Amino acid sequence: MFDRHLIPLIRRPLQLLAAPLCRAGISANQVSLTGFAIGMLALPLLALGWHGWALLAILFNRLLDGLDGAVARQTGITDCGGFLDISLDFIFYAAVVLGFALGAPANALPAATLLFAFMGTGSSFLAFAIMAGKRGIENPVYHHKSLYYIGGLTEGSETISLFVLMCLWPGAFGPLAYGFALLCVITTLTRLWSGYHTLR
């Protein structure tokens, strides 16, 4: 929901950060893999209850996730890079939720509910992107992306905000997870409706 407003604000700073990486010959895929490795540290950190360190890993992952796109736009966007980026993102999102579940038994049910809701938003997102790609449908908002980004209430910025709140207030994981899961269900339903009618 907020991605379309935030992306123009952070594009220029990311371009400045990406420039020296491009000059050093660092590829977008290398940035993606580095960010993923750092982000996956959040899983054991959360399981151990080290929420502050986990938050740093999450934020650094998100910085590199934005940076890999900036590098790709300067060196050339590729399908394999887009595939790698989105795949690692979904694995990372699930790992954070799993980390909270491992950290406290009381988090198991809300974590499972949130992962169920993530399945809806993720599958509707990717399924529409595949069909849009087959039909040559372009997104006027995210035209710089390697695949079609269908919007909704719960996009990247909202998900990261959720993770930040969970790390800062781990005792509120249950209510936060259930509330965000509800928003994800709404997002899934709106994507199914709009996607179906767009393709029809």
PDB file of N, CA and C in Angstrom, residues 41-120:
ATOM      1  N   LEU A  41      20.119 -14.829   9.446  1.00  0.00           N
ATOM      2  CA  LEU A  41      20.609 -14.855  10.827  1.00  0.00           C
ATOM      3  C   LEU A  41      19.504 -14.496  11.809  1.00  0.00           C
ATOM      4  N   ALA A  42      18.477 -13.805  11.325  1.00  0.00           N
ATOM      5  CA  ALA A  42      17.362 -13.435  12.200  1.00  0.00           C
ATOM      6  C   ALA A  42      16.669 -14.662  12.767  1.00  0.00           C
ATOM      7  N   LEU A  43      16.661 -15.749  12.018  1.00  0.00           N
ATOM      8  CA  LEU A  43      15.953 -16.956  12.490  1.00  0.00           C
ATOM      9  C   LEU A  43      16.557 -17.482  13.791  1.00  0.00           C
ATOM     10  N   PRO A  44      17.859 -17.819  13.822  1.00  0.00           N
ATOM     11  CA  PRO A  44      18.399 -18.282  15.118  1.00  0.00           C
ATOM     12  C   PRO A  44      18.416 -17.204  16.185  1.00  0.00           C
ATOM     13  N   LEU A  45      18.606 -15.945  15.787  1.00  0.00           N
ATOM     14  CA  LEU A  45      18.613 -14.868  16.781  1.00  0.00           C
ATOM     15  C   LEU A  45      17.249 -14.733  17.454  1.00  0.00           C
ATOM     16  N   LEU A  46      16.192 -14.829  16.672  1.00  0.00           N
ATOM     17  CA  LEU A  46      14.846 -14.759  17.245  1.00  0.00           C
ATOM     18  C   LEU A  46      14.553 -15.994  18.092  1.00  0.00           C
ATOM     19  N   ALA A  47      15.004 -17.143  17.630  1.00  0.00           N
ATOM     20  CA  ALA A  47      14.785 -18.376  18.396  1.00  0.00           C
ATOM     21  C   ALA A  47      15.461 -18.301  19.767  1.00  0.00           C
ATOM     22  N   LEU A  48      16.579 -17.581  19.819  1.00  0.00           N
ATOM     23  CA  LEU A  48      17.306 -17.421  21.081  1.00  0.00           C
ATOM     24  C   LEU A  48      16.766 -16.263  21.917  1.00  0.00           C
ATOM     25  N   GLY A  49      15.839 -15.495  21.350  1.00  0.00           N
ATOM     26  CA  GLY A  49      15.274 -14.363  22.075  1.00  0.00           C
ATOM     27  C   GLY A  49      16.094 -13.095  21.984  1.00  0.00           C
ATOM     28  N   TRP A  50      17.033 -13.040  21.054  1.00  0.00           N
ATOM     29  CA  TRP A  50      17.875 -11.860  20.880  1.00  0.00           C
ATOM     30  C   TRP A  50      17.225 -10.937  19.848  1.00  0.00           C
ATOM     31  N   HIS A  51      16.179 -10.286  20.256  1.00  0.00           N
ATOM     32  CA  HIS A  51      15.355  -9.532  19.314  1.00  0.00           C
ATOM     33  C   HIS A  51      16.053  -8.290  18.768  1.00  0.00           C
ATOM     34  N   GLY A  52      16.881  -7.653  19.560  1.00  0.00           N
ATOM     35  CA  GLY A  52      17.597  -6.478  19.083  1.00  0.00           C
ATOM     36  C   GLY A  52      18.557  -6.815  17.949  1.00  0.00           C
ATOM     37  N   TRP A  53      19.326  -7.874  18.121  1.00  0.00           N
ATOM     38  CA  TRP A  53      20.244  -8.305  17.060  1.00  0.00           C
ATOM     39  C   TRP A  53      19.479  -8.787  15.838  1.00  0.00           C
ATOM     40  N   ALA A  54      18.363  -9.457  16.074  1.00  0.00           N
ATOM     41  CA  ALA A  54      17.537  -9.917  14.957  1.00  0.00           C
ATOM     42  C   ALA A  54      17.008  -8.735  14.160  1.00  0.00           C
ATOM     43  N   LEU A  55      16.621  -7.673  14.854  1.00  0.00           N
ATOM     44  CA  LEU A  55      16.134  -6.479  14.172  1.00  0.00           C
ATOM     45  C   LEU A  55      17.211  -5.884  13.275  1.00  0.00           C
ATOM     46  N   LEU A  56      18.446  -5.858  13.747  1.00  0.00           N
ATOM     47  CA  LEU A  56      19.542  -5.352  12.920  1.00  0.00           C
ATOM     48  C   LEU A  56      19.725  -6.212  11.672  1.00  0.00           C
ATOM     49  N   ALA A  57      19.641  -7.523  11.824  1.00  0.00           N
ATOM     50  CA  ALA A  57      19.773  -8.421  10.668  1.00  0.00           C
ATOM     51  C   ALA A  57      18.646  -8.189   9.670  1.00  0.00           C
ATOM     52  N   ILE A  58      17.437  -7.984  10.183  1.00  0.00           N
ATOM     53  CA  ILE A  58      16.278  -7.747   9.323  1.00  0.00           C
ATOM     54  C   ILE A  58      16.445  -6.434   8.551  1.00  0.00           C
ATOM     55  N   LEU A  59      16.834  -5.382   9.260  1.00  0.00           N
ATOM     56  CA  LEU A  59      16.981  -4.078   8.607  1.00  0.00           C
ATOM     57  C   LEU A  59      18.115  -4.090   7.589  1.00  0.00           C
ATOM     58  N   PHE A  60      19.208  -4.775   7.909  1.00  0.00           N
ATOM     59  CA  PHE A  60      20.319  -4.843   6.961  1.00  0.00           C
ATOM     60  C   PHE A  60      19.920  -5.646   5.735  1.00  0.00           C
ATOM     61  N   ASN A  61      19.137  -6.694   5.943  1.00  0.00           N
ATOM     62  CA  ASN A  61      18.620  -7.472   4.813  1.00  0.00           C
ATOM     63  C   ASN A  61      17.785  -6.602   3.890  1.00  0.00           C
ATOM     64  N   ARG A  62      16.938  -5.780   4.471  1.00  0.00           N
ATOM     65  CA  ARG A  62      16.068  -4.924   3.659  1.00  0.00           C
ATOM     66  C   ARG A  62      16.858  -3.846   2.921  1.00  0.00           C
ATOM     67  N   LEU A  63      17.910  -3.349   3.567  1.00  0.00           N
ATOM     68  CA  LEU A  63      18.759  -2.371   2.884  1.00  0.00           C
ATOM     69  C   LEU A  63      19.394  -2.994   1.648  1.00  0.00           C
ATOM     70  N   LEU A  64      19.946  -4.188   1.808  1.00  0.00           N
ATOM     71  CA  LEU A  64      20.589  -4.852   0.675  1.00  0.00           C
ATOM     72  C   LEU A  64      19.568  -5.301  -0.363  1.00  0.00           C
ATOM     73  N   ASP A  65      18.344  -5.579   0.080  1.00  0.00           N
ATOM     74  CA  ASP A  65      17.301  -5.950  -0.871  1.00  0.00           C
ATOM     75  C   ASP A  65      16.960  -4.772  -1.783  1.00  0.00           C
ATOM     76  N   GLY A  66      16.970  -3.573  -1.222  1.00  0.00           N
ATOM     77  CA  GLY A  66      16.764  -2.410  -2.069  1.00  0.00           C
ATOM     78  C   GLY A  66      17.986  -2.092  -2.902  1.00  0.00           C
ATOM     79  N   LEU A  67      19.162  -2.368  -2.340  1.00  0.00           N
ATOM     80  CA  LEU A  67      20.409  -2.052  -3.019  1.00  0.00           C
ATOM     81  C   LEU A  67      20.644  -2.948  -4.229  1.00  0.00           C
ATOM     82  N   ASP A  68      20.223  -4.214  -4.143  1.00  0.00           N
ATOM     83  CA  ASP A  68      20.440  -5.102  -5.295  1.00  0.00           C
ATOM     84  C   ASP A  68      19.654  -4.627  -6.516  1.00  0.00           C
ATOM     85  N   GLY A  69      18.475  -4.074  -6.281  1.00  0.00           N
ATOM     86  CA  GLY A  69      17.705  -3.538  -7.390  1.00  0.00           C
ATOM     87  C   GLY A  69      18.365  -2.315  -8.005  1.00  0.00           C
ATOM     88  N   ALA A  70      18.952  -1.472  -7.141  1.00  0.00           N
ATOM     89  CA  ALA A  70      19.638  -0.277  -7.636  1.00  0.00           C
ATOM     90  C   ALA A  70      20.857  -0.665  -8.465  1.00  0.00           C
ATOM     91  N   VAL A  71      21.577  -1.686  -8.019  1.00  0.00           N
ATOM     92  CA  VAL A  71      22.722  -2.181  -8.795  1.00  0.00           C
ATOM     93  C   VAL A  71      22.243  -2.753 -10.130  1.00  0.00           C
ATOM     94  N   ALA A  72      21.154  -3.506 -10.081  1.00  0.00           N
ATOM     95  CA  ALA A  72      20.634  -4.115 -11.306  1.00  0.00           C
ATOM     96  C   ALA A  72      20.197  -3.062 -12.319  1.00  0.00           C
ATOM     97  N   ARG A  73      19.610  -1.977 -11.849  1.00  0.00           N
ATOM     98  CA  ARG A  73      19.175  -0.938 -12.777  1.00  0.00           C
ATOM     99  C   ARG A  73      20.350  -0.220 -13.429  1.00  0.00           C
ATOM    100  N   GLN A  74      21.503  -0.237 -12.767  1.00  0.00           N
ATOM    101  CA  GLN A  74      22.686   0.401 -13.347  1.00  0.00           C
ATOM    102  C   GLN A  74      23.482  -0.544 -14.230  1.00  0.00           C
ATOM    103  N   THR A  75      23.388  -1.843 -13.965  1.00  0.00           N
ATOM    104  CA  THR A  75      24.175  -2.814 -14.728  1.00  0.00           C
ATOM    105  C   THR A  75      23.329  -3.637 -15.699  1.00  0.00           C
ATOM    106  N   GLY A  76      22.005  -3.579 -15.529  1.00  0.00           N
ATOM    107  CA  GLY A  76      21.115  -4.317 -16.414  1.00  0.00           C
ATOM    108  C   GLY A  76      20.247  -5.311 -15.655  1.00  0.00           C
ATOM    109  N   ILE A  77      18.935  -5.126 -15.732  1.00  0.00           N
ATOM    110  CA  ILE A  77      17.990  -6.022 -15.058  1.00  0.00           C
ATOM    111  C   ILE A  77      17.894  -7.332 -15.826  1.00  0.00           C
ATOM    112  N   THR A  78      17.946  -8.445 -15.103  1.00  0.00           N
ATOM    113  CA  THR A  78      17.868  -9.756 -15.733  1.00  0.00           C
ATOM    114  C   THR A  78      16.739 -10.573 -15.118  1.00  0.00           C
ATOM    115  N   ASP A  79      16.226 -11.519 -15.884  1.00  0.00           N
ATOM    116  CA  ASP A  79      15.166 -12.395 -15.370  1.00  0.00           C
ATOM    117  C   ASP A  79      15.681 -13.267 -14.239  1.00  0.00           C
ATOM    118  N   CYS A  80      16.915 -13.769 -14.362  1.00  0.00           N
ATOM    119  CA  CYS A  80      17.435 -14.647 -13.311  1.00  0.00           C
ATOM    120  C   CYS A  80      17.634 -13.858 -12.012  1.00  0.00           C
ATOM    121  N   GLY A  81      18.026 -12.585 -12.129  1.00  0.00           N
ATOM    122  CA  GLY A  81      18.168 -11.762 -10.939  1.00  0.00           C
ATOM    123  C   GLY A  81      16.842 -11.483 -10.277  1.00  0.00           C
ATOM    124  N   GLY A  82      15.816 -11.200 -11.088  1.00  0.00           N
ATOM    125  CA  GLY A  82      14.488 -10.975 -10.534  1.00  0.00           C
ATOM    126  C   GLY A  82      13.937 -12.215  -9.866  1.00  0.00           C
ATOM    127  N   PHE A  83      14.176 -13.367 -10.483  1.00  0.00           N
ATOM    128  CA  PHE A  83      13.739 -14.644  -9.900  1.00  0.00           C
ATOM    129  C   PHE A  83      14.413 -14.890  -8.568  1.00  0.00           C
ATOM    130  N   LEU A  84      15.731 -14.669  -8.527  1.00  0.00           N
ATOM    131  CA  LEU A  84      16.486 -14.881  -7.291  1.00  0.00           C
ATOM    132  C   LEU A  84      16.008 -13.938  -6.197  1.00  0.00           C
ATOM    133  N   ASP A  85      15.816 -12.694  -6.536  1.00  0.00           N
ATOM    134  CA  ASP A  85      15.427 -11.670  -5.563  1.00  0.00           C
ATOM    135  C   ASP A  85      14.091 -11.999  -4.903  1.00  0.00           C
ATOM    136  N   ILE A  86      13.084 -12.294  -5.706  1.00  0.00           N
ATOM    137  CA  ILE A  86      11.760 -12.527  -5.137  1.00  0.00           C
ATOM    138  C   ILE A  86      11.697 -13.846  -4.376  1.00  0.00           C
ATOM    139  N   SER A  87      12.420 -14.866  -4.852  1.00  0.00           N
ATOM    140  CA  SER A  87      12.440 -16.154  -4.154  1.00  0.00           C
ATOM    141  C   SER A  87      13.064 -16.013  -2.776  1.00  0.00           C
ATOM    142  N   LEU A  88      14.208 -15.331  -2.702  1.00  0.00           N
ATOM    143  CA  LEU A  88      14.886 -15.152  -1.419  1.00  0.00           C
ATOM    144  C   LEU A  88      14.058 -14.297  -0.474  1.00  0.00           C
ATOM    145  N   ASP A  89      13.326 -13.332  -1.006  1.00  0.00           N
ATOM    146  CA  ASP A  89      12.467 -12.491  -0.171  1.00  0.00           C
ATOM    147  C   ASP A  89      11.411 -13.320   0.555  1.00  0.00           C
ATOM    148  N   PHE A  90      10.737 -14.192  -0.188  1.00  0.00           N
ATOM    149  CA  PHE A  90       9.671 -14.987   0.422  1.00  0.00           C
ATOM    150  C   PHE A  90      10.226 -15.954   1.464  1.00  0.00           C
ATOM    151  N   ILE A  91      11.397 -16.533   1.195  1.00  0.00           N
ATOM    152  CA  ILE A  91      12.020 -17.428   2.175  1.00  0.00           C
ATOM    153  C   ILE A  91      12.391 -16.651   3.429  1.00  0.00           C
ATOM    154  N   PHE A  92      12.930 -15.458   3.244  1.00  0.00           N
ATOM    155  CA  PHE A  92      13.313 -14.617   4.386  1.00  0.00           C
ATOM    156  C   PHE A  92      12.101 -14.250   5.237  1.00  0.00           C
ATOM    157  N   TYR A  93      11.007 -13.828   4.596  1.00  0.00           N
ATOM    158  CA  TYR A  93       9.800 -13.474   5.345  1.00  0.00           C
ATOM    159  C   TYR A  93       9.323 -14.637   6.214  1.00  0.00           C
ATOM    160  N   ALA A  94       9.298 -15.827   5.631  1.00  0.00           N
ATOM    161  CA  ALA A  94       8.845 -17.001   6.375  1.00  0.00           C
ATOM    162  C   ALA A  94       9.809 -17.334   7.514  1.00  0.00           C
ATOM    163  N   ALA A  95      11.105 -17.141   7.276  1.00  0.00           N
ATOM    164  CA  ALA A  95      12.101 -17.456   8.304  1.00  0.00           C
ATOM    165  C   ALA A  95      11.938 -16.572   9.531  1.00  0.00           C
ATOM    166  N   VAL A  96      11.612 -15.311   9.319  1.00  0.00           N
ATOM    167  CA  VAL A  96      11.414 -14.410  10.465  1.00  0.00           C
ATOM    168  C   VAL A  96      10.248 -14.896  11.321  1.00  0.00           C
ATOM    169  N   VAL A  97       9.158 -15.253  10.685  1.00  0.00           N
ATOM    170  CA  VAL A  97       7.991 -15.738  11.429  1.00  0.00           C
ATOM    171  C   VAL A  97       8.335 -17.037  12.157  1.00  0.00           C
ATOM    172  N   LEU A  98       9.055 -17.930  11.488  1.00  0.00           N
ATOM    173  CA  LEU A  98       9.467 -19.183  12.117  1.00  0.00           C
ATOM    174  C   LEU A  98      10.355 -18.910  13.325  1.00  0.00           C
ATOM    175  N   GLY A  99      11.221 -17.916  13.221  1.00  0.00           N
ATOM    176  CA  GLY A  99      12.095 -17.582  14.341  1.00  0.00           C
ATOM    177  C   GLY A  99      11.316 -17.204  15.584  1.00  0.00           C
ATOM    178  N   PHE A 100      10.253 -16.425  15.402  1.00  0.00           N
ATOM    179  CA  PHE A 100       9.411 -16.069  16.549  1.00  0.00           C
ATOM    180  C   PHE A 100       8.708 -17.298  17.113  1.00  0.00           C
ATOM    181  N   ALA A 101       8.279 -18.207  16.250  1.00  0.00           N
ATOM    182  CA  ALA A 101       7.605 -19.423  16.715  1.00  0.00           C
ATOM    183  C   ALA A 101       8.556 -20.299  17.525  1.00  0.00           C
ATOM    184  N   LEU A 102       9.802 -20.384  17.076  1.00  0.00           N
ATOM    185  CA  LEU A 102      10.791 -21.183  17.803  1.00  0.00           C
ATOM    186  C   LEU A 102      11.181 -20.526  19.117  1.00  0.00           C
ATOM    187  N   GLY A 103      11.079 -19.207  19.173  1.00  0.00           N
ATOM    188  CA  GLY A 103      11.493 -18.483  20.367  1.00  0.00           C
ATOM    189  C   GLY A 103      10.537 -18.607  21.532  1.00  0.00           C
ATOM    190  N   ALA A 104       9.265 -18.851  21.251  1.00  0.00           N
ATOM    191  CA  ALA A 104       8.269 -18.955  22.327  1.00  0.00           C
ATOM    192  C   ALA A 104       7.137 -19.869  21.872  1.00  0.00           C
ATOM    193  N   PRO A 105       6.850 -20.919  22.617  1.00  0.00           N
ATOM    194  CA  PRO A 105       5.776 -21.844  22.225  1.00  0.00           C
ATOM    195  C   PRO A 105       4.428 -21.153  22.027  1.00  0.00           C
ATOM    196  N   ALA A 106       4.166 -20.087  22.788  1.00  0.00           N
ATOM    197  CA  ALA A 106       2.889 -19.384  22.657  1.00  0.00           C
ATOM    198  C   ALA A 106       2.742 -18.720  21.296  1.00  0.00           C
ATOM    199  N   ASN A 107       3.843 -18.548  20.589  1.00  0.00           N
ATOM    200  CA  ASN A 107       3.797 -17.907  19.272  1.00  0.00           C
ATOM    201  C   ASN A 107       3.455 -18.875  18.143  1.00  0.00           C
ATOM    202  N   ALA A 108       3.376 -20.159  18.442  1.00  0.00           N
ATOM    203  CA  ALA A 108       3.235 -21.155  17.383  1.00  0.00           C
ATOM    204  C   ALA A 108       1.957 -20.963  16.562  1.00  0.00           C
ATOM    205  N   LEU A 109       0.813 -20.844  17.234  1.00  0.00           N
ATOM    206  CA  LEU A 109      -0.447 -20.725  16.504  1.00  0.00           C
ATOM    207  C   LEU A 109      -0.544 -19.408  15.730  1.00  0.00           C
ATOM    208  N   PRO A 110      -0.251 -18.245  16.331  1.00  0.00           N
ATOM    209  CA  PRO A 110      -0.286 -17.024  15.531  1.00  0.00           C
ATOM    210  C   PRO A 110       0.736 -17.033  14.398  1.00  0.00           C
ATOM    211  N   ALA A 111       1.885 -17.675  14.610  1.00  0.00           N
ATOM    212  CA  ALA A 111       2.880 -17.775  13.542  1.00  0.00           C
ATOM    213  C   ALA A 111       2.354 -18.621  12.391  1.00  0.00           C
ATOM    214  N   ALA A 112       1.712 -19.748  12.723  1.00  0.00           N
ATOM    215  CA  ALA A 112       1.144 -20.602  11.677  1.00  0.00           C
ATOM    216  C   ALA A 112       0.041 -19.869  10.915  1.00  0.00           C
ATOM    217  N   THR A 113      -0.760 -19.093  11.636  1.00  0.00           N
ATOM    218  CA  THR A 113      -1.830 -18.313  11.001  1.00  0.00           C
ATOM    219  C   THR A 113      -1.247 -17.281  10.045  1.00  0.00           C
ATOM    220  N   LEU A 114      -0.168 -16.618  10.480  1.00  0.00           N
ATOM    221  CA  LEU A 114       0.462 -15.607   9.635  1.00  0.00           C
ATOM    222  C   LEU A 114       1.103 -16.247   8.402  1.00  0.00           C
ATOM    223  N   LEU A 115       1.733 -17.392   8.575  1.00  0.00           N
ATOM    224  CA  LEU A 115       2.332 -18.078   7.426  1.00  0.00           C
ATOM    225  C   LEU A 115       1.257 -18.524   6.434  1.00  0.00           C
ATOM    226  N   PHE A 116       0.112 -18.959   6.951  1.00  0.00           N
ATOM    227  CA  PHE A 116      -1.017 -19.307   6.086  1.00  0.00           C
ATOM    228  C   PHE A 116      -1.452 -18.089   5.273  1.00  0.00           C
ATOM    229  N   ALA A 117      -1.537 -16.949   5.928  1.00  0.00           N
ATOM    230  CA  ALA A 117      -1.935 -15.726   5.235  1.00  0.00           C
ATOM    231  C   ALA A 117      -0.877 -15.303   4.219  1.00  0.00           C
ATOM    232  N   PHE A 118       0.414 -15.490   4.572  1.00  0.00           N
ATOM    233  CA  PHE A 118       1.491 -15.193   3.630  1.00  0.00           C
ATOM    234  C   PHE A 118       1.376 -16.040   2.366  1.00  0.00           C
ATOM    235  N   MET A 119       0.921 -17.271   2.525  1.00  0.00           N
ATOM    236  CA  MET A 119       0.744 -18.148   1.358  1.00  0.00           C
ATOM    237  C   MET A 119      -0.267 -17.550   0.382  1.00  0.00           C
ATOM    238  N   GLY A 120      -1.301 -16.948   0.918  1.00  0.00           N
ATOM    239  CA  GLY A 120      -2.309 -16.336   0.063  1.00  0.00           C
ATOM    240  C   GLY A 120      -1.774 -15.132  -0.689  1.00  0.00           C
TER     241      GLY A 120
END
